[in-house]
Short mmCIF file of C-alpha atoms in Angstrom, two decimals:
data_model
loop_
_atom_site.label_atom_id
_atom_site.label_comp_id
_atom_site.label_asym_id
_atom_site.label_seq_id
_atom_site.Cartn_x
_atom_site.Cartn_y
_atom_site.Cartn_z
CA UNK A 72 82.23 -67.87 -59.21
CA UNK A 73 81.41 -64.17 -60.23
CA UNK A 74 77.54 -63.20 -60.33
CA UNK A 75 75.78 -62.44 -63.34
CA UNK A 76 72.75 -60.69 -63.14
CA UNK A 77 72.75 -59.91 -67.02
CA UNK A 78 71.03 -56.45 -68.47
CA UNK A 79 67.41 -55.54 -68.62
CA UNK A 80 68.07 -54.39 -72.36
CA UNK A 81 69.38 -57.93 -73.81
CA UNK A 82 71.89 -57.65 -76.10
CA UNK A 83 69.61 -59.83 -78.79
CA UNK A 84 67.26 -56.60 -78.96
CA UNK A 85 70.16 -54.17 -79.73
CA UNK A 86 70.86 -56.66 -82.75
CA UNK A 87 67.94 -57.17 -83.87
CA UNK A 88 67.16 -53.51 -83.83
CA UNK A 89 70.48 -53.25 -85.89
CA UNK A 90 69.52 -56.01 -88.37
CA UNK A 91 66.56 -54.21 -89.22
CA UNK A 92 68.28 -50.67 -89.67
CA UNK A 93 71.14 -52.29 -92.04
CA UNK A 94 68.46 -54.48 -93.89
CA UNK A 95 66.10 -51.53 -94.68
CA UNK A 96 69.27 -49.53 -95.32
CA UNK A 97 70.33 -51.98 -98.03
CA UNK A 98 66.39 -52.39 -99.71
CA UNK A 99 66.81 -48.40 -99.99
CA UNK A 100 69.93 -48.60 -101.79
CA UNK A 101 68.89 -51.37 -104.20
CA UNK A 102 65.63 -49.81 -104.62
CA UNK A 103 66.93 -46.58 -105.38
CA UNK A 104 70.45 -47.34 -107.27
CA UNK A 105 69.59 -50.34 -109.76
CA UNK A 106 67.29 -50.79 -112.41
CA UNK A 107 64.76 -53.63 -110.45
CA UNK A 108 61.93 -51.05 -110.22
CA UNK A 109 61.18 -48.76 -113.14
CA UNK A 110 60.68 -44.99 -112.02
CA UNK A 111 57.66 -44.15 -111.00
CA UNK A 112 55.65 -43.42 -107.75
CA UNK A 113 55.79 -47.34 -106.39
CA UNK A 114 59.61 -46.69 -106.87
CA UNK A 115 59.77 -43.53 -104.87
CA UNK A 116 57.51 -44.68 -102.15
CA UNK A 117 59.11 -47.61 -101.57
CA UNK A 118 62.64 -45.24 -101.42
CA UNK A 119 60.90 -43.52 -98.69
CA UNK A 120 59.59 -46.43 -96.95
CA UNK A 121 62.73 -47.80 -96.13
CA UNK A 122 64.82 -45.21 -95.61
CA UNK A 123 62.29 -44.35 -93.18
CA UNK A 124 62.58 -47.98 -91.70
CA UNK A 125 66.49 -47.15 -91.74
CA UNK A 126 66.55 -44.05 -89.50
CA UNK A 127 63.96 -44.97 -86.79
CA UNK A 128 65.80 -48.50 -86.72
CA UNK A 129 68.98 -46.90 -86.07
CA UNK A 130 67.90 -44.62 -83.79
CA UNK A 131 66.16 -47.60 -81.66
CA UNK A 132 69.61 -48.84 -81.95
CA UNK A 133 71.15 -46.29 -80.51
CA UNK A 134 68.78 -46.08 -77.90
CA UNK A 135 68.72 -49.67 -76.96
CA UNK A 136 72.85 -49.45 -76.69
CA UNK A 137 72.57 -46.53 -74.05
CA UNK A 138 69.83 -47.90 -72.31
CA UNK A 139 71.93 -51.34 -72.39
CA UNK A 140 75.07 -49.37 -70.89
CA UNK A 141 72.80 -47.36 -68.05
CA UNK A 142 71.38 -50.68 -67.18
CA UNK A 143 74.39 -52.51 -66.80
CA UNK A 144 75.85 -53.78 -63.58
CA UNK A 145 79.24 -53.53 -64.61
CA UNK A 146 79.64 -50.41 -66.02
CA UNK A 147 79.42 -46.52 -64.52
CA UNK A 148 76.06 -45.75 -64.17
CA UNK A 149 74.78 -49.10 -62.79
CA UNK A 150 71.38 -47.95 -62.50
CA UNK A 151 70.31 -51.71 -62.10
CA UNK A 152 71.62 -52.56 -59.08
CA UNK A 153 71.03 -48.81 -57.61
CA UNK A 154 66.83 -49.74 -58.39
CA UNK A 155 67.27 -53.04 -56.81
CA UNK A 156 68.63 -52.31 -53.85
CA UNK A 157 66.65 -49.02 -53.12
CA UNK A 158 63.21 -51.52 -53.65
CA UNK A 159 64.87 -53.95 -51.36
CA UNK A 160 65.45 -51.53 -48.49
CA UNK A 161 61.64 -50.52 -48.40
CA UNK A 162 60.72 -53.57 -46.73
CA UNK A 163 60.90 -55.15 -43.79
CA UNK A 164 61.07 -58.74 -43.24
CA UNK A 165 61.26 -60.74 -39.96
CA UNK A 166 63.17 -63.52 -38.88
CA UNK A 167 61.37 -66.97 -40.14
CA UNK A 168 59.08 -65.04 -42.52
CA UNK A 169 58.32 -64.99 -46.36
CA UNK A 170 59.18 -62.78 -49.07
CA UNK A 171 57.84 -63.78 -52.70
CA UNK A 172 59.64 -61.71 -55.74
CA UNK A 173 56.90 -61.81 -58.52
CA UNK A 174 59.02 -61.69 -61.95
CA UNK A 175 62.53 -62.34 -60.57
CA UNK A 176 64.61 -62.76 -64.34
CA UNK A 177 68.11 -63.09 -62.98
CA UNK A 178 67.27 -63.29 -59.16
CA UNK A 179 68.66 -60.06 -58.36
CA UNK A 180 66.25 -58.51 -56.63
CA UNK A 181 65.19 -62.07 -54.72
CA UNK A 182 68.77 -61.99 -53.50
CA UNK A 183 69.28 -58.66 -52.60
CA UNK A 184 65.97 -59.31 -49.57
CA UNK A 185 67.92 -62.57 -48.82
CA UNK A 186 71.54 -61.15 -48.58
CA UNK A 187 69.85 -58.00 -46.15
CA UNK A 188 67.42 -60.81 -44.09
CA UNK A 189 69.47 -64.20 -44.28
CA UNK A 190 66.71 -65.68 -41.21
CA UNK A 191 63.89 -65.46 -43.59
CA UNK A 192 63.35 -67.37 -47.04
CA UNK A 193 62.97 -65.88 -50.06
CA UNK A 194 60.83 -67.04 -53.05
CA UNK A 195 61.27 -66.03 -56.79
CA UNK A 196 58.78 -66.69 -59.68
CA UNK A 197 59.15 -65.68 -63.17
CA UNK A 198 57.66 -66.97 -66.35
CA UNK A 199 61.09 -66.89 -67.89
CA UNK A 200 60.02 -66.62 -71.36
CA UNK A 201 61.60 -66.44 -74.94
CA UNK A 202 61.90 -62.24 -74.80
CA UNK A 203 64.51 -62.71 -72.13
CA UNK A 204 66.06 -66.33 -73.43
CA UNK A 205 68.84 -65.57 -71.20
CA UNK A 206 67.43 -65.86 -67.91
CA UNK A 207 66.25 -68.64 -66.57
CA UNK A 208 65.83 -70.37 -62.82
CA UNK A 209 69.07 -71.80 -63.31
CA UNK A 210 70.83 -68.56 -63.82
CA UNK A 211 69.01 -67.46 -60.53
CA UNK A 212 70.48 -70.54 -58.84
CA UNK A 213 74.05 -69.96 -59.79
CA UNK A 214 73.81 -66.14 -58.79
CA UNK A 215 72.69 -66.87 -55.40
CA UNK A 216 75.51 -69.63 -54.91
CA UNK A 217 77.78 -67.11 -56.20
CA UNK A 218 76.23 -64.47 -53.37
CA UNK A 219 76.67 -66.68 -50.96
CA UNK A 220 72.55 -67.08 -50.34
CA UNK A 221 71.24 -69.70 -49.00
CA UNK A 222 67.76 -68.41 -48.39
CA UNK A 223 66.02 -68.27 -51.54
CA UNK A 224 64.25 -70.75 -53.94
CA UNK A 225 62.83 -69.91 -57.39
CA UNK A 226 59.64 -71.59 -59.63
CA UNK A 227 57.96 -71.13 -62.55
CA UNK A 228 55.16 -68.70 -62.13
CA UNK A 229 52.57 -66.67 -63.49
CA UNK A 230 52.09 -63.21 -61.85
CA UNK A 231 48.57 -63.25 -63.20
CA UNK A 232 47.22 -65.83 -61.33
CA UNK A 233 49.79 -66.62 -58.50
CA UNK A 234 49.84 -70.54 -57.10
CA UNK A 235 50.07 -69.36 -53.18
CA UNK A 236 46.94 -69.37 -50.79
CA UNK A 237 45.79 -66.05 -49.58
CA UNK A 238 48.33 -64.44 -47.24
CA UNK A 239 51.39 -66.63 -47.44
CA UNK A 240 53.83 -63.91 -47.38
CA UNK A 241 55.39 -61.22 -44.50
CA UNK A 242 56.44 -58.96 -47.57
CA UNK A 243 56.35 -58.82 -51.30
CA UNK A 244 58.57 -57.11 -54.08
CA UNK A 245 58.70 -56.65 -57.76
CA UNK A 246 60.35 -54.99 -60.60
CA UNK A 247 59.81 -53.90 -63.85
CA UNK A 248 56.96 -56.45 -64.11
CA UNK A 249 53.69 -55.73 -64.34
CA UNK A 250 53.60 -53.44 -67.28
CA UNK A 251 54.73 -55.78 -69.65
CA UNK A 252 51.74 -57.68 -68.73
CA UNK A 253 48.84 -57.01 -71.41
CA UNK A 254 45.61 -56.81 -69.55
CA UNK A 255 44.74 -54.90 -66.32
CA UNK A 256 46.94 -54.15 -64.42
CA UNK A 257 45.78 -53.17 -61.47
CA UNK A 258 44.40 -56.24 -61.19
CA UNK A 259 47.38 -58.30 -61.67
CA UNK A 260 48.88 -56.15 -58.74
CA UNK A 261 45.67 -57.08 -56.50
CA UNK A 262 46.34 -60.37 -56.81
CA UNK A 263 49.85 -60.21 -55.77
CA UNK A 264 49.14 -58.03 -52.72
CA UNK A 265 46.20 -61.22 -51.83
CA UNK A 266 49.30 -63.49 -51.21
CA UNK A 267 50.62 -60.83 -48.19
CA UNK A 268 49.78 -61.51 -44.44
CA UNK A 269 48.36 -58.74 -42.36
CA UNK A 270 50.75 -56.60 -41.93
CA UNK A 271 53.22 -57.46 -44.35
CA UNK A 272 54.92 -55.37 -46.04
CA UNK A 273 55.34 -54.41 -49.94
CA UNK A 274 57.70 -52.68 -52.45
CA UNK A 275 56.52 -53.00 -56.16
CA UNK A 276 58.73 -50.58 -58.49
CA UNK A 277 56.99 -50.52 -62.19
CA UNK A 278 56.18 -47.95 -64.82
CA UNK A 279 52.78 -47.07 -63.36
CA UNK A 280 51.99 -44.64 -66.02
CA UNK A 281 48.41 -43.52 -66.50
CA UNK A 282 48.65 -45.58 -69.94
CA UNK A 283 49.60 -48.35 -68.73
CA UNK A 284 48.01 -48.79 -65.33
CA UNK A 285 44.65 -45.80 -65.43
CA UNK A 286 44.82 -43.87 -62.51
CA UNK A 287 47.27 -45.27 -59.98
CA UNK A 288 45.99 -42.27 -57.40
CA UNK A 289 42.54 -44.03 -56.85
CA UNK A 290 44.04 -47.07 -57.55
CA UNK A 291 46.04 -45.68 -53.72
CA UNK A 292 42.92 -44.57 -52.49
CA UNK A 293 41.16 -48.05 -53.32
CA UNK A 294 44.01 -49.81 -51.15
CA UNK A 295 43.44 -47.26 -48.16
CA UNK A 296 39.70 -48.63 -48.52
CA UNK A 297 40.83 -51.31 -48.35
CA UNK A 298 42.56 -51.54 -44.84
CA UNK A 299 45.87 -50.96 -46.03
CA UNK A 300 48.10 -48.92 -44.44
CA UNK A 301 50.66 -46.35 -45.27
CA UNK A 302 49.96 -46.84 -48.89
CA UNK A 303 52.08 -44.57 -50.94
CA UNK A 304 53.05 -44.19 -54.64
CA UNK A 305 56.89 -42.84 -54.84
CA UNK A 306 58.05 -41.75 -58.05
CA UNK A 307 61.65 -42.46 -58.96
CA UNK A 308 62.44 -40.22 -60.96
CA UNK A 309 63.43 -37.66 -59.17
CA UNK A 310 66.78 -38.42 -58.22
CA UNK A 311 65.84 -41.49 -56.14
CA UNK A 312 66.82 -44.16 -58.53
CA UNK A 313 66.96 -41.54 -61.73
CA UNK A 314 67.33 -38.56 -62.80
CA UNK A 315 64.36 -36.84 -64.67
CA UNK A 316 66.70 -36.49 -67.82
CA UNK A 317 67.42 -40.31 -67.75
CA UNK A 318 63.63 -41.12 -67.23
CA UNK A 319 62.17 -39.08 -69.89
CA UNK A 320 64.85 -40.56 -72.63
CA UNK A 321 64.67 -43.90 -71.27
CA UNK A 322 60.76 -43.71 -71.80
CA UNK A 323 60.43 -44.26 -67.70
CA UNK A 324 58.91 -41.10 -66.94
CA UNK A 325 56.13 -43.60 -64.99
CA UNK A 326 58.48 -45.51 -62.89
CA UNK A 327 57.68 -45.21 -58.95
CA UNK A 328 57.46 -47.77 -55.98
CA UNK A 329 54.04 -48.51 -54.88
CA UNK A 330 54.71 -49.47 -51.05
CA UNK A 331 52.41 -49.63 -47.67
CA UNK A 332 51.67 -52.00 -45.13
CA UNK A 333 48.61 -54.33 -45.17
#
């Protein structure tokens, strides 16, 4: 049995991208080459509306199809697996203690803390919804059988109101998470970091763009308030786990590991 962590850019978004591009494609040509519409200005706008339609489709096909092949675990860039080990590394669990992954998908990054810590038990939660049909717990299951782990366990769960007590955890990761989360999100990340024990440890890589999150510096400076120790925000995009290049045209320019100690 062969892992199979699948690809943070499903395959069913590249098609559908693609459906749209050749469907707009063919309303230009039918719009433009028969006789359906007189001519006229409803005629040409329409022209322009889908050809427009066309050419942004296709290029969010071609897009999705190199993000697809950056992302994949298989292929030669494999930036998946070089982001989930890097977030794994950046914390430390003990023997007997408690690591919760908040959005696991596939259970990659849940099995890359157990495979590194194989005395401690780690828990993955995702909501597992219809965007990404093809993960599920089950898929999480069979790729830590297929790792050999025997450490892990994964549930249902909602990262916005998390079903664990107030500092049930030694350590805490995510990935990729949070910002596709509508809401606030530096809330959402607040109540994560409630489930972590005094002086656990955490290592939560997301796009923490100023759009997305407001201003993650204070949001550092809050934490320090806090009590929390060693708080830092690490952008990844500088070599780390991408190259600027890759982050800009991936639209990742954000993406950096909040980490610290509590």
């Amino acid at each position: 049995m062969k892992s199979d962590y699948k690809n943070w850019m499903p395959r069913g978004m590249i098609y559908a991208f693609l459906g749209v591009a050749v469907a707009a494609l063919a309303l230009c040509l039918v719009t433009g080459c028969t006789g359906l519409l007189a001519a006229g200005t409803l005629k040409t706008v329409l022209i322009v509306v889908f050809a427009a339609a066309a050419v942004i489709f296709c290029g969010l096909t071609v897009w999705s199809v190199m993000m697809h092949r950056a992302f994949s675990y298989n292929g030669r860039r494999r930036m998946s697996a070089q982001i989930i080990e890097g977030t794994a590394a950046r914390v430390k669990l003990p023997a007997g203690g408690k690591c919760l992954d908040v959005g696991c998908g596939s259970g990659a990054l849940a099995i890359a803390v157990a495979k590194r810590k194989p005395r401690a038990q780690v828990i993955g939660i995702d909501r597992w919804g219809a965007e990404y049909a093809s993960f599920s717990k089950t898929l999480c299951e069979r790729n830590a059988k297929a790792e050999g782990v025997r450490n892990t366990a994964f549930q249902q769960g909602d990262a916005t109101h998390l079903d664990f007590t107030d500092g049930t955890f030694d350590a805490l990761v995510s990935n990729y998470v949070y910002h596709n989360i509508p809401g606030d999100r530096q809330q959402y990340l607040l109540e994560t970091l409630r489930t972590l024990k005094k002086g656990g440890t955490f290592a939560l890589h997301d796009i923490f763009s100023k759009s997305k999150y407001g201003d993650m510096q204070a949001f550092v400076r809050k934490l320090r308030d806090m009590g929390y120790q060693k708080v830092e925000l690490i952008y990844t995009t500088n070599g780390e786990f991408m190259t600027r290049f890759e982050a800009g045209w991936m639209a990742l320019s954000g993406s950096a590991l909040l980490t610290g100690i509590k």
